[in-house]
Structure formats: structure tokens, C-alpha cells
XYZ file of C-alpha atoms in Angstrom:
768
model
C 112.801 137.535 93.231
C 113.505 134.169 94.882
C 112.563 130.847 93.294
C 112.462 127.795 95.561
C 112.073 124.126 94.758
C 114.364 121.795 92.821
C 116.106 124.610 90.966
C 119.818 123.812 91.257
C 121.701 121.447 89.022
C 118.873 121.408 86.476
C 119.913 124.251 84.145
C 117.665 126.754 85.861
C 120.026 129.737 85.684
C 120.693 129.358 81.943
C 116.940 128.897 81.443
C 116.243 132.184 83.276
C 119.031 133.849 81.294
C 117.627 132.775 77.924
C 114.081 133.696 78.928
C 115.134 137.158 80.092
C 117.361 137.871 77.086
C 114.628 136.784 74.670
C 112.258 139.213 76.420
C 114.793 142.063 76.328
C 115.065 142.151 80.125
C 118.195 143.229 82.054
C 119.352 141.911 85.422
C 121.008 138.810 86.847
C 120.396 135.281 88.139
C 122.392 133.255 90.664
C 122.189 130.322 93.057
C 121.793 131.320 96.668
C 121.613 128.611 99.294
C 118.974 126.157 98.190
C 117.141 128.623 95.938
C 117.657 130.757 92.843
C 117.717 134.540 93.120
C 116.973 136.727 90.105
C 116.555 140.431 89.392
C 114.712 141.688 86.307
C 114.641 145.244 84.977
C 112.565 146.351 82.006
C 108.975 146.955 80.956
C 106.554 145.540 83.522
C 104.577 143.583 80.919
C 107.759 141.877 79.710
C 108.832 141.071 83.284
C 105.424 139.590 84.072
C 105.693 137.404 80.971
C 109.118 136.170 82.142
C 107.693 135.423 85.596
C 104.873 133.438 84.025
C 107.344 131.374 81.982
C 109.443 130.695 85.090
C 106.372 129.457 86.947
C 104.792 127.349 84.215
C 107.536 126.199 81.837
C 110.711 125.445 83.840
C 113.442 122.965 82.766
C 112.381 119.300 82.680
C 114.225 118.165 85.831
C 113.164 121.148 87.939
C 110.188 121.741 90.191
C 109.130 125.249 91.155
C 107.583 125.278 94.625
C 107.311 129.050 95.074
C 108.211 132.330 93.347
C 108.492 135.228 95.781
C 108.454 138.578 93.980
C 109.305 142.028 95.312
C 108.838 145.061 93.044
C 111.369 147.916 93.343
C 112.357 151.081 91.492
C 114.636 150.533 88.452
C 118.388 151.066 88.872
C 119.394 151.442 85.229
C 121.273 148.154 84.992
C 122.123 146.962 81.481
C 122.445 143.446 80.112
C 121.718 140.155 81.817
C 124.286 137.899 83.480
C 124.655 134.666 85.418
C 126.416 135.497 88.680
C 128.445 133.246 90.957
C 126.599 131.340 93.654
C 126.379 132.823 97.110
C 125.206 131.787 100.542
C 124.509 128.545 102.370
C 121.102 126.928 102.023
C 118.898 128.672 104.584
C 117.395 125.379 105.685
C 114.275 123.717 104.429
C 112.962 120.637 102.750
C 112.653 122.007 99.236
C 115.207 119.381 98.096
C 117.760 121.832 96.642
C 119.620 119.008 94.875
C 117.781 117.016 92.198
C 117.891 113.218 91.980
C 120.194 111.289 89.686
C 118.698 110.610 86.267
C 119.563 108.586 83.218
C 121.087 109.979 80.055
C 118.750 112.232 78.039
C 118.004 111.732 74.334
C 120.145 114.721 73.309
C 123.206 113.388 75.137
C 122.527 109.901 73.781
C 122.556 111.422 70.288
C 125.945 112.998 71.084
C 127.146 109.628 72.304
C 126.283 108.128 68.903
C 127.447 111.044 66.735
C 130.963 110.436 65.286
C 131.384 114.197 64.836
C 130.513 115.031 68.440
C 133.122 115.818 71.060
C 131.214 113.381 73.272
C 131.141 110.491 70.797
C 131.253 107.210 72.751
C 132.122 109.046 75.963
C 130.528 106.944 78.701
C 129.967 109.816 81.181
C 128.513 112.526 78.969
C 125.811 114.627 80.684
C 124.054 117.977 80.484
C 121.680 120.076 82.583
C 118.832 117.679 81.764
C 120.482 114.418 82.818
C 123.180 112.560 84.699
C 124.287 112.130 88.312
C 123.314 114.750 90.900
C 122.539 113.387 94.378
C 125.244 110.714 94.138
C 128.041 113.247 93.493
C 127.073 116.332 95.517
C 128.967 117.063 98.736
C 127.262 120.297 99.782
C 125.000 123.079 98.556
C 124.690 125.410 96.703
C 125.012 122.799 93.985
C 128.080 123.906 92.016
C 130.875 121.861 90.488
C 133.266 122.851 93.272
C 131.000 121.106 95.795
C 130.712 117.843 93.844
C 133.092 114.998 93.139
C 133.463 116.495 89.642
C 135.697 119.169 91.190
C 138.553 116.699 90.688
C 138.213 117.101 86.905
C 139.092 120.645 85.692
C 137.285 121.516 82.495
C 139.187 121.577 79.228
C 138.922 124.689 77.054
C 136.140 123.303 74.850
C 134.024 122.073 77.777
C 134.649 125.337 79.643
C 133.236 127.247 76.665
C 130.081 125.115 76.676
C 129.818 125.395 80.464
C 129.916 129.209 80.312
C 127.737 129.754 77.223
C 124.139 130.404 78.365
C 122.671 129.116 75.106
C 124.426 125.750 75.475
C 122.625 122.699 76.835
C 125.690 122.151 79.003
C 125.759 125.641 80.502
C 126.403 125.193 84.232
C 125.974 121.441 83.877
C 128.079 120.504 86.894
C 128.810 116.961 85.683
C 129.980 117.986 82.212
C 133.126 116.253 80.992
C 134.639 114.789 77.839
C 137.342 112.231 77.011
C 139.999 114.936 77.506
C 138.918 116.274 80.900
C 136.261 114.023 82.435
C 136.366 110.850 84.524
C 138.132 107.883 82.985
C 137.060 104.268 82.734
C 139.176 101.156 83.086
C 138.789 97.389 83.119
C 140.708 95.469 85.774
C 141.136 91.718 86.059
C 142.794 91.587 89.484
C 143.380 93.610 92.611
C 146.997 94.337 91.633
C 145.763 97.125 89.365
C 144.462 98.877 92.459
C 147.065 97.917 95.030
C 150.204 98.695 92.985
C 148.945 101.055 90.324
C 149.903 98.507 87.677
C 148.559 99.006 84.183
C 145.024 97.673 83.913
C 143.705 95.597 81.052
C 141.940 98.332 79.079
C 140.661 101.903 79.334
C 137.866 103.975 77.796
C 135.832 102.373 75.028
C 138.303 99.474 74.925
C 137.381 98.703 78.539
C 133.705 98.456 77.574
C 134.494 96.218 74.606
C 136.606 93.900 76.769
C 133.854 93.783 79.374
C 131.277 92.873 76.736
C 133.466 90.047 75.447
C 134.021 88.781 78.991
C 130.282 88.763 79.739
C 129.591 86.844 76.537
C 132.234 84.303 77.579
C 130.516 83.721 80.940
C 132.445 86.044 83.250
C 130.977 87.734 86.309
C 131.935 91.402 86.429
C 131.502 94.342 88.772
C 130.561 97.536 86.933
C 130.648 100.923 88.641
C 127.716 103.142 87.761
C 126.110 106.338 89.020
C 125.331 105.573 92.658
C 127.099 102.288 93.250
C 128.509 99.120 91.725
C 126.560 96.256 90.153
C 127.396 92.596 89.770
C 126.793 91.761 86.114
C 126.631 88.546 84.115
C 124.729 86.994 81.206
C 121.195 86.502 82.564
C 120.342 83.912 79.916
C 123.162 81.548 80.907
C 121.877 79.420 83.823
C 125.356 78.053 84.571
C 126.826 81.559 84.967
C 123.902 82.783 87.078
C 124.280 79.647 89.204
C 127.941 80.513 89.811
C 126.923 84.025 90.824
C 124.449 82.573 93.332
C 127.034 80.202 94.761
C 129.697 82.891 95.048
C 127.420 85.478 96.684
C 125.474 83.119 98.956
C 122.139 84.048 97.392
C 120.581 80.655 96.598
C 117.155 81.893 95.527
C 116.790 85.654 95.933
C 115.647 87.129 92.613
C 118.168 89.126 90.589
C 117.300 92.283 88.678
C 118.111 92.347 84.976
C 118.857 94.969 82.355
C 117.791 94.565 78.718
C 118.776 96.719 75.780
C 115.229 97.960 75.018
C 111.557 97.640 75.822
C 111.162 95.521 72.690
C 113.737 93.081 74.073
C 111.854 92.936 77.381
C 108.575 92.143 75.622
C 110.116 88.869 74.441
C 109.870 87.485 77.992
C 107.658 89.782 80.102
C 104.301 91.538 79.945
C 104.673 95.267 79.263
C 101.449 97.271 79.536
C 101.201 101.022 79.019
C 102.000 101.836 82.644
C 105.040 99.578 82.648
C 106.199 101.022 79.322
C 106.099 104.545 80.755
C 108.203 103.424 83.702
C 110.722 101.553 81.547
C 111.200 104.571 79.258
C 111.298 107.148 82.075
C 114.645 108.958 82.252
C 114.886 107.825 85.909
C 114.799 104.187 84.733
C 113.703 102.209 87.797
C 113.704 98.439 88.011
C 110.153 97.394 87.107
C 108.702 94.108 88.370
C 106.871 92.498 85.452
C 104.827 89.351 84.978
C 106.755 86.840 82.877
C 105.197 85.558 79.650
C 107.466 82.640 78.830
C 108.695 79.509 80.559
C 112.307 80.139 79.522
C 114.649 78.220 81.817
C 116.881 81.238 82.383
C 114.025 83.149 84.013
C 113.546 80.433 86.631
C 117.226 80.713 87.510
C 117.115 84.520 87.689
C 113.862 84.590 89.731
C 113.275 81.042 91.064
C 109.666 80.078 91.682
C 108.287 83.544 90.920
C 105.906 84.755 88.237
C 107.663 88.115 88.060
C 111.073 89.393 87.019
C 112.665 92.771 87.769
C 113.915 94.528 84.643
C 115.298 97.941 83.715
C 116.571 99.556 80.551
C 120.003 101.209 80.151
C 120.064 104.532 81.978
C 123.723 105.594 81.824
C 125.896 106.148 78.781
C 128.075 103.283 79.984
C 125.093 100.909 79.830
C 124.190 101.924 76.284
C 127.787 101.388 75.157
C 127.914 98.005 76.916
C 124.913 96.797 74.921
C 126.848 97.520 71.726
C 128.827 94.430 72.714
C 126.164 92.322 74.473
C 122.978 91.004 72.888
C 121.099 89.281 75.702
C 119.735 90.643 78.991
C 122.269 90.786 81.799
C 121.890 90.354 85.535
C 122.394 93.791 87.103
C 122.296 93.383 90.883
C 123.873 95.353 93.725
C 127.499 94.452 94.444
C 127.365 93.383 98.069
C 127.316 90.405 100.371
C 123.911 89.614 101.896
C 123.156 92.136 104.621
C 125.964 94.513 103.603
C 125.762 97.852 101.778
C 126.551 98.084 98.088
C 130.201 98.689 97.169
C 131.044 102.120 95.754
C 134.762 101.765 94.966
C 136.781 99.248 92.972
C 139.000 98.813 96.012
C 136.034 97.682 98.113
C 134.999 95.241 95.372
C 138.368 93.538 95.344
C 138.460 93.561 99.145
C 134.936 92.221 99.793
C 134.011 90.471 96.550
C 137.350 89.420 95.117
C 136.242 85.780 95.133
C 132.995 86.675 93.349
C 134.082 88.742 90.343
C 136.276 87.914 87.377
C 136.880 91.578 86.567
C 135.890 95.144 87.411
C 134.870 98.018 85.168
C 135.558 101.074 87.307
C 135.969 104.811 86.995
C 137.627 107.568 89.007
C 134.561 109.712 89.755
C 133.852 109.396 93.480
C 130.392 108.288 94.564
C 129.649 110.663 97.434
C 126.258 109.208 98.301
C 125.572 105.506 97.682
C 122.206 105.185 95.938
C 120.631 101.855 94.918
C 118.272 101.502 91.973
C 114.623 102.253 92.629
C 112.189 99.352 92.257
C 108.583 99.758 91.144
C 105.786 97.254 90.716
C 102.528 97.930 88.900
C 99.869 96.740 91.344
C 96.241 96.931 90.306
C 97.238 99.211 87.378
C 99.033 101.611 89.725
C 102.831 102.046 90.074
C 103.895 101.155 93.599
C 107.381 101.719 95.018
C 109.104 98.652 96.385
C 112.217 100.778 96.830
C 112.235 104.573 96.466
C 115.840 105.520 95.781
C 117.784 106.527 92.638
C 115.776 108.933 90.507
C 113.436 109.960 93.331
C 115.849 110.797 96.159
C 115.868 113.507 97.497
C 112.554 114.835 96.177
C 110.197 116.274 98.777
C 107.127 114.516 100.150
C 104.190 116.392 101.716
C 103.895 117.087 105.432
C 100.232 117.859 106.101
C 100.948 118.016 109.842
C 103.460 120.858 109.572
C 102.690 124.343 110.895
C 105.013 127.075 109.660
C 107.040 128.535 112.494
C 105.694 126.112 115.072
C 106.572 122.578 114.002
C 109.881 121.074 115.126
C 112.422 119.717 112.671
C 112.185 115.935 112.945
C 114.779 113.288 112.171
C 113.176 109.869 111.617
C 115.647 106.979 111.727
C 113.369 104.332 110.205
C 112.961 100.623 111.035
C 115.525 97.828 110.999
C 114.914 96.322 107.540
C 114.551 98.104 104.183
C 115.374 101.247 106.101
C 115.442 104.832 104.949
C 115.825 107.935 107.084
C 113.905 111.186 106.746
C 114.130 114.827 107.758
C 110.862 116.729 108.195
C 110.285 120.458 108.343
C 107.005 122.303 108.479
C 106.800 122.430 104.679
C 107.660 118.855 103.747
C 109.655 115.686 104.302
C 112.801 114.557 102.494
C 113.486 110.815 102.639
C 116.892 109.326 102.031
C 117.932 106.734 99.527
C 117.421 103.029 100.305
C 119.736 101.906 103.127
C 118.612 98.310 103.663
C 118.854 96.168 106.775
C 120.515 98.086 109.607
C 121.846 95.079 111.477
C 125.630 95.186 111.033
C 128.463 97.670 111.628
C 128.757 98.461 107.908
C 125.060 99.129 107.367
C 124.925 101.147 110.587
C 127.776 103.294 109.243
C 125.819 103.774 106.003
C 122.771 104.763 108.068
C 124.813 107.420 109.879
C 126.254 108.709 106.607
C 122.752 109.013 105.157
C 121.584 111.013 108.184
C 124.560 113.363 107.926
C 124.234 113.822 104.166
C 120.513 114.561 104.391
C 121.081 117.178 107.076
C 123.838 118.793 105.011
C 121.662 119.004 101.907
C 118.672 120.453 103.737
C 120.803 122.484 106.181
C 118.325 121.544 108.905
C 119.256 120.743 112.487
C 116.669 118.342 113.916
C 114.949 119.208 117.184
C 113.287 115.814 117.626
C 114.237 112.238 116.755
C 111.672 109.532 116.002
C 112.125 105.767 115.807
C 110.334 102.415 115.854
C 108.927 101.144 119.163
C 110.987 97.960 118.922
C 113.510 98.226 121.786
C 116.135 95.961 120.181
C 116.558 97.669 116.792
C 119.942 99.270 116.156
C 118.015 102.237 114.785
C 116.292 102.595 118.168
C 119.705 102.666 119.849
C 120.790 105.313 117.332
C 117.730 107.414 118.172
C 118.529 107.158 121.861
C 122.041 108.408 121.154
C 120.734 111.361 119.107
C 118.468 112.183 122.045
C 121.396 111.961 124.461
C 123.250 114.420 122.225
C 120.496 117.014 122.552
C 117.477 116.143 120.429
C 114.078 115.698 122.050
C 112.735 112.192 122.191
C 113.114 109.625 120.977
C 109.487 109.593 119.873
C 108.662 105.873 119.627
C 106.185 105.265 116.800
C 104.461 101.896 116.562
C 105.459 100.176 113.323
C 101.989 99.817 111.818
C 100.929 103.296 112.889
C 103.914 104.585 110.886
C 102.787 102.574 107.844
C 99.252 103.947 108.114
C 100.339 107.536 108.843
C 102.553 107.502 105.744
C 99.614 106.372 103.615
C 97.297 109.012 105.080
C 99.885 111.779 104.739
C 100.521 111.242 101.050
C 96.744 111.532 100.498
C 96.312 114.401 103.003
C 93.718 112.463 105.014
C 93.891 112.959 108.774
C 91.675 110.007 109.740
C 91.052 106.667 108.061
C 90.430 103.010 108.745
C 93.599 101.392 107.427
C 94.376 97.737 106.809
C 98.077 97.255 107.539
C 99.304 93.806 106.513
C 102.963 92.786 106.616
C 105.347 90.281 108.144
C 106.494 91.676 111.463
C 105.954 94.714 113.647
C 106.468 95.197 117.372
C 103.040 95.454 119.017
C 102.325 97.580 122.109
C 101.223 94.379 123.870
C 104.624 92.788 123.287
C 103.388 90.397 120.588
C 104.238 90.352 116.892
C 101.672 92.311 114.877
C 101.218 92.199 111.121
C 97.550 91.812 110.165
C 95.822 94.869 111.608
C 92.811 97.064 110.998
C 93.533 100.435 112.599
C 91.491 103.564 113.216
C 94.258 106.041 112.461
C 94.978 109.730 112.873
C 98.390 111.335 112.427
C 98.859 111.538 116.193
C 97.540 108.154 117.266
C 95.697 104.957 116.435
C 93.322 102.354 117.810
C 93.466 98.697 116.875
C 89.905 97.789 115.853
C 90.319 94.413 114.152
C 92.546 92.271 111.984
C 93.748 88.681 112.168
C 93.361 86.397 115.153
C 96.483 85.401 117.058
C 98.466 82.231 116.364
C 101.840 80.883 117.437
C 105.271 80.585 115.837
C 106.721 77.346 117.269
C 110.445 77.863 117.598
C 110.252 81.617 117.028
C 112.681 82.647 114.256
C 113.007 79.013 113.138
C 109.296 79.044 112.244
C 109.940 81.994 109.951
C 112.721 80.074 108.194
C 110.668 76.855 108.030
C 107.021 77.981 107.715
C 105.666 74.419 107.960
C 106.241 74.781 111.716
C 103.472 77.398 111.787
C 101.027 74.720 110.619
C 101.485 73.002 113.987
C 99.573 75.832 115.616
C 96.917 76.074 112.889
C 96.003 72.507 111.885
C 94.341 69.757 113.953
C 95.591 66.814 111.854
C 98.629 65.429 113.692
C 99.740 63.149 110.856
C 99.455 65.920 108.302
C 101.476 68.295 110.491
C 104.218 65.715 111.008
C 104.308 64.827 107.319
C 104.725 68.454 106.246
C 107.380 69.078 108.894
C 109.389 66.119 107.643
C 108.812 66.709 103.927
C 109.909 70.344 104.143
C 113.015 69.665 106.210
C 111.676 71.633 109.172
C 112.507 68.658 111.427
C 114.622 65.526 111.066
C 112.388 62.952 112.774
C 108.861 62.318 114.020
C 110.116 62.797 117.547
C 111.275 66.291 116.547
C 107.876 66.889 114.962
C 106.202 65.949 118.233
C 108.325 68.532 120.035
C 107.173 71.217 117.594
C 103.537 70.272 118.185
C 104.067 70.405 121.941
C 105.563 73.887 121.608
C 102.465 74.964 119.708
C 100.025 73.363 122.155
C 101.694 74.708 125.302
C 102.826 78.062 123.945
C 106.422 77.326 124.933
C 108.986 79.078 122.710
C 106.087 79.934 120.411
C 105.715 83.731 120.196
C 102.233 85.001 119.406
C 101.576 86.828 116.163
C 98.779 88.316 114.069
C 100.983 88.571 110.994
C 99.390 88.383 107.549
C 102.836 87.571 106.182
C 103.161 84.554 108.472
C 99.646 83.398 107.508
C 100.674 83.489 103.831
C 103.934 81.701 104.697
C 101.983 78.918 106.425
C 99.706 78.447 103.409
C 102.789 78.441 101.171
C 104.132 75.504 103.194
C 100.710 73.821 103.195
C 100.476 73.730 99.374
C 104.188 73.103 98.727
C 105.021 76.503 97.238
C 107.963 77.115 99.579
C 109.537 74.808 102.152
C 112.252 77.104 103.462
C 112.656 80.866 103.438
C 116.075 81.927 102.092
C 115.263 85.634 101.730
C 112.681 87.986 103.186
C 109.208 87.479 101.722
C 110.100 84.360 99.717
C 107.261 82.031 100.865
C 104.550 84.645 100.261
C 106.041 85.620 96.883
C 106.184 82.001 95.754
C 102.590 81.557 96.906
C 101.604 84.561 94.809
C 103.386 83.077 91.804
C 101.519 79.796 92.255
C 98.169 81.571 92.737
C 98.581 83.360 89.417
C 97.370 80.196 87.664
C 94.623 79.466 90.194
C 90.974 80.431 90.707
C 89.551 81.336 94.135
C 87.111 78.689 95.317
C 83.940 79.313 97.344
C 84.783 79.248 101.027
C 83.214 80.581 104.213
C 85.268 83.382 105.729
C 85.368 82.746 109.499
C 85.411 85.496 112.115
C 85.729 85.608 115.883
C 85.894 88.259 118.588
C 89.018 89.501 120.373
C 88.524 92.024 123.195
C 85.295 93.128 121.576
C 86.843 93.540 118.101
C 86.022 91.437 115.056
C 88.978 89.469 113.695
C 89.515 86.986 110.903
C 89.812 83.504 112.428
C 93.138 82.323 110.967
C 93.059 78.844 112.518
C 89.621 77.989 111.142
C 90.506 79.519 107.767
C 93.692 77.477 107.358
C 91.857 74.303 108.329
C 89.269 75.035 105.629
C 92.076 75.583 103.117
C 93.654 72.281 104.173
C 90.341 70.513 103.556
C 90.106 72.199 100.157
C 93.375 70.596 99.032
C 91.572 67.257 98.714
C 89.608 68.451 95.685
C 91.293 71.618 94.417
C 94.684 72.241 92.831
C 97.499 73.857 94.794
C 97.120 76.949 92.607
C 93.405 77.183 93.415
C 94.090 76.829 97.145
C 96.759 79.546 96.946
C 94.364 81.878 95.114
C 91.627 81.123 97.654
C 93.927 81.892 100.583
C 94.762 85.318 99.171
C 91.137 86.066 98.259
C 89.893 85.137 101.728
C 92.513 87.281 103.465
C 91.614 90.339 101.394
C 87.865 89.830 101.680
C 87.973 89.252 105.430
C 90.105 92.295 106.215
C 88.146 94.519 103.806
C 84.853 93.502 105.427
C 86.148 94.340 108.907
C 87.512 97.690 107.701
C 84.328 98.709 105.890
C 82.041 97.710 108.769
C 84.223 99.648 111.191
C 84.260 102.720 108.941
C 80.456 102.654 108.807
C 80.112 102.204 112.572
C 82.520 105.053 113.314
C 81.485 107.346 110.475
C 84.978 107.438 108.967
C 85.074 108.380 105.293
C 88.280 106.711 104.098
C 89.612 103.147 104.029
C 93.197 102.326 103.074
C 95.530 99.389 102.524
C 99.291 99.370 103.084
C 102.162 97.250 104.439
C 104.354 94.740 102.619
C 101.391 92.546 101.631
C 100.113 95.492 99.559
C 102.639 94.471 96.868
C 100.480 91.416 96.193
C 98.395 92.311 93.148
C 95.561 89.856 93.757
C 95.093 90.899 97.391
C 95.235 94.592 96.491
C 92.658 94.221 93.718
C 90.294 92.288 95.961
C 90.508 94.874 98.731
C 89.866 97.705 96.291
C 86.854 95.965 94.715
C 85.351 95.616 98.188
C 85.878 99.255 99.140
C 85.121 101.183 95.949
C 81.350 100.444 95.794
C 81.014 101.905 99.306
C 80.822 105.571 100.242
C 84.406 105.455 101.504
C 87.391 106.954 99.717
C 89.967 104.244 98.997
C 93.602 105.022 99.848
C 96.423 103.069 98.256
C 100.192 103.739 98.208
C 101.655 105.700 95.298
C 104.388 108.184 96.254
C 105.594 106.230 99.305
C 106.539 102.529 99.520
C 103.916 100.493 101.428
C 106.741 98.340 102.809
C 109.302 99.326 105.400
C 110.898 101.819 103.015
C 108.019 104.150 103.911
C 108.308 103.797 107.694
C 110.675 106.752 108.231
C 108.228 109.033 106.417
C 105.411 107.827 108.660
C 107.558 108.284 111.771
C 108.301 111.865 110.731
C 104.599 112.583 110.206
C 103.583 111.178 113.601
C 106.357 112.995 115.464
C 105.490 116.283 113.753
C 101.807 115.837 114.596
C 102.647 115.271 118.247
C 104.786 118.431 118.085
C 107.180 117.444 120.854
C 109.706 120.188 121.549
C 113.056 120.103 123.276
C 111.495 121.982 126.163
C 108.743 119.358 126.474
C 111.383 116.643 126.663
C 113.097 118.319 129.581
């Protein structure tokens, strides 16, 4: 019998052992490649009962995709045993290695039990919890192929590891204070460079770190998949120093609080959010704030939301024995660089940022950032799908067993992931981030290599974004030069829409794709599109009208410049340009207006993100963008306290397609500011965008007899816009598609690229 799915590193062999022994069955169980192989001998009724238990009641971290059974004559074997692993993973996307998870309740009890061998041991784990993806080097998933191989088991841990009735039987990350990884607190790089004695070790290191945080220090703390920068979130002066030292003037920081009850003191926690916050995978959850506490405005300036998580590692729980208030818990990196994974890299790259480092000697094989989830319209929506969910398998409805090529999708430029697709599914990597520097490009390559090693798949085809200047496009071209077919260039918004359709197994839909930037086939910047989509192709059937970006990238940094191409009031344009710092003089303002009027250095766009940015500048929500999405997020925060006002939604025709007239709409919003509050205007702008795009999508679906309408792209994180779109679609006969398993932002692009390339079924032979 062969059992496939997520069945390694989750206590599956001990589970099969106990089940078989309880049923009086003889035989064996072992890991083989990416699956589990078992042989049962005994009465047929008893064997069938064991098979049923394997299928329906597996260990909590496992997933059983298939159980292939072959009946043979008995051999007279006696007893049941767990055999050594054998064989390399045969290749497939059944995600043989489970994701990293937080500490389970049983291990947390051991952590708190003075009589336990694992009392106050920061890295205690069992088959139901702890690091997996971040420490595995190869499969089959055994200790010898993880970074835990550096820590030989002591006699007591060895006994638990080998006892099938133990919760730690074949728990590859098992360790205790005598044999497991060690923790230490360093206050300078000398500890690393010379091997000098550090400040404290073990539980003393955690106590010293807690005292330092209380005193206002900024620390780096090494966790499961990377290192965090940590400080007291409720101390505005300390958070301000962190911003100054890291060059992040306004980007929101994630926080960690000791419990859900502590979070409820400053944020709204509904049932869905509570489930996420108490999930063993412990993502960062974006929550609406409920208090005007000054520290929240320093942690997340100008926003109505804050990202919070609860302790997920033993180290975190022990830290909160010494810290009362929420702490900032953000990735340890410079802007645009990957997160540090070693204490040496912290001192090298962030030595002028941190006052100390809490590190350990367990190697992080695969860097893995925290996942981020936002509840949008009562539905959890991934902002970042990473720790806890990588490398679980996503569906591939385009795959045909034995015929589909293996596809490597290299993703976009920003918020990138990569993906490997086989006929039976797609495995996406952890969050990589912006691939626009040598360090992040190296991380991208490492992620590709690691994913191929785990799946043991050799890609036939490489897929990428259509943008010719992305580093990921250059990477795809190199993979093609090295022998893969392609690259298959997938238009950015088609990839968004294909990802949405694939997770819902819908081959054709009318999809609203709204985001900031995507390279259009016509050479312009797309971002507010209504597409008639299949897995293989798409047709643009509507969306937003075109408008200019005077100054190009400068207009994205200073969104008031966009108003020069949308408003007719010269004085108002000049005033906003000057007030927001977009220009230094009225002469400069005149130049911006001339750029807009003549189309000189003013790229054309249909971007919904840029429309929201322009309105944000119009109402004073955001004058300058300091991080991606800031103007639109600040507009959303302002709109939270507003009420949409009655307004005509203007349309026009572009090449025979109906589009929302952005210029007329913004002028109507500008007129509305005379009588309505800024919050009301912000709410109206969002409402009009959603209503206009939904109307175009529904009318098109009716005209073309398409039974599904969807919404995706980065703007789909906006709760008000998402709700409005859904309320338009649901009363119709169309099925409404919204993102759930896949991020609607660029983190889902690689998945969409893999789906499109598989559907087109381009082989190496076709390429040559």
C-alpha cells in the first residue's frame, strides 16, 4: 500500500504503527520518496478497518491525497515495525514536506511543566508541531536530511524518538536542553567574530532580552524561518528609532501580543479573526483598530488597520514571560533586501539598527517570512502566503496526467513567489519579495532550487511575466537557454485572473482585475481591467479609461501629479502640487500640467491603484508614497469613517468596449469636496469604482452568456470595494469568485503563470 500527500514529518509512521498494533495487524511502515509505504497482514476485516482509519483520521498536520492498495497472498510475517526510509521522491507535487507550524498545546504544556524534560526549553517540538519546511534539505524527510542532523539525540530523546507510542516518535526536530539547539543573547558582533563569550544563554538569554525590550532596546530575534526586528510597540520613541534606523518612515510594522485577549484591547477580533489568531500556523492578521492609542499611529501611521499575531514558537511564549505589552515583530532586513537568517548577517547588515541579538545554532535552510491574512468581506484573504502554508499543494485543473509538461513559473517582480506545476497540482514557494537586487535575485534562485529538490521535478517549461525589463523575465530567458521550453510570457492580469479561476475550478469567467501596475500588451500600464478569461487566453472587454502619469515614476511617488491629467481647475492643480511637495514652485507646476496636456513624459495607464492614489492626494489622505500601496491604504483608512454620497457613475467607449470614465469621475469627486467631508469623498470614490466595474462585468457576462464573475488584484484587499462588488454580483445569475487559497496580489501571479502555461501545453519539442 502507498499513501501519498503530506505524510512525512507529521508522525504518520507512528500513527500507522499504533493503528495496526491496536488492530492486531502485522507488517511494516516506512517513508519512501515523497510517500509512505505500508504492508499489512492479518484478517481482511481488520485490515480494511485500518485502511479506513488511515484515510479518514490521519494525524492533524497530514493530508492524505491517495491510498493505493494492492492485495497479495499472506507471507506469515509477525509483528509490526517502523522501517528505515528508502528511495528518492519519485517526483510530484504532493508536497512531501509539511509547512512550519507553531508549538502545539501538548508541547506548550511540557514547556510549562517543571517536571518535564522540556521545561522552559525554547525549541521543544513533536510530530504535531514545529519547523519543517525551514529546516529540511532534501527528502525523504528524515532527521539526517534536516539541519537538526547537527544535533545528535541524547539517550532520553532517542528513547522517545524510537518509541512508537510517544508523541515524539520520529519527530525530526526533537531536542532538549542537553542535545538540542542552544540559544544565546549577544550585544555586539565580537561574540560572532571572535567566539567571545556572549552575554547570556538559554532561559537567561530570554530573560535578558525581555529586560532589554522593556528598557527600550531594539533587538533581532532568530525564529523558525528567519530573524525579526523586535521592540516595544507601545513606546513611540523606540518605534521611531526603529523607523529612523531602518529607513522605513511610514511602512506599517507587524506586532505580536501575548494573547487574543490582549489584542482585543486595541483591535476588533471577530470569530473569523479569532480562528486565524489561534490557528497553530499563527499568521499575521490585519485587524481594524478600535482605539485611538498614540502607539498604534506610530506602528501603522494613517491606517485603520494593524497587523497582529500571537506567539507561535516556544521562544515567543517564554519571551512574553518577561514582556507585558505588544512588541513590534517585523522582518530583519533593509528595504528591498531579503530577511536575515543568521546572526552574522544581522551584525553585518543591521549592526547599526540593533542593540542586541537573540540567536540560536539551528540553521535555517529555507528562509520563510510570516504569512499575512486579512479578513475581507468576512472571508480570510492572503496578503502573503508563506510560513504555515508553504509548501502545501494548490489545484491544477488544467493538468492532464501523462501529457502535461512540468512548469516552472518565476513570478513577477514585486511580492514574488515561484511555483512548480505538475499534472496533479501546483506547489508555490514561500514569499520572496521584490526581485530587484542581487540579494533578492539570489534568494529567488535558491527558492527555485529548493522547490525542485522537494518535489524532485525537472521543469520542461518556464513561464514568466510579459514585462521585458523584469529580472524574473531575464531569469526565465536563462532557464530557457539552459534547455527549458519557453519562456511562456503570461500577461500580468491574465495571470491574476487565471489564478482566481483555477482555485475555483472555473475555466471561463468575466474577471475584474484591479491593481497598481501591470505591463499591457499595447505597451501601456494596465491595472483596472474587465477581462473575459479562460486558462489559455483572455480578451479585454472593459475597465477604466486611460489617463496619464506626468513624470512617470515621480507621479507614483507624488500622486498629486496625477491630478494634472484628471482635473480641469488649473489653480486647484497647482495648489495641490505645491501643498503636497510634488513641486517646488508654480513654474514647476506649470511644467507638470504641460506634460499632462501634451502627453510628454506622461505614460498612459488604466490603473485602479493610480486612480485611488490620485483621490488620496485630492482629499489630503496621502501626499507622498513611501511604500507600495500607501496612498490607497490611507484612503481606505479615511473612508472607514465616511458615507458614500449619491453620484453619477460616468462611462465612455474605448474601441467598442464600455469603460469607467476616470477623468469625469474624479472631477465629480473634486466638486463633491465643496459640501462633503474628506471621509465621505473617499468612501464615494471607492463605492463608484466598485459599482462601475461591477456593472461593466455583469453586463458583459450577460451579453456573452458567461456564468461566473470574479474580482482579484491588489485592490481586492480593500474591504469596502470588495463588499460593493459582491453585493452587485450576488443578486444576478452569475457565480461570484473571490480569492481564498491564493493571494489576489502579486503573490498569486506565479500560480496563475503556471496554470496558463500548463493550459497552453507547450513542450520542449514545440519550442524547437
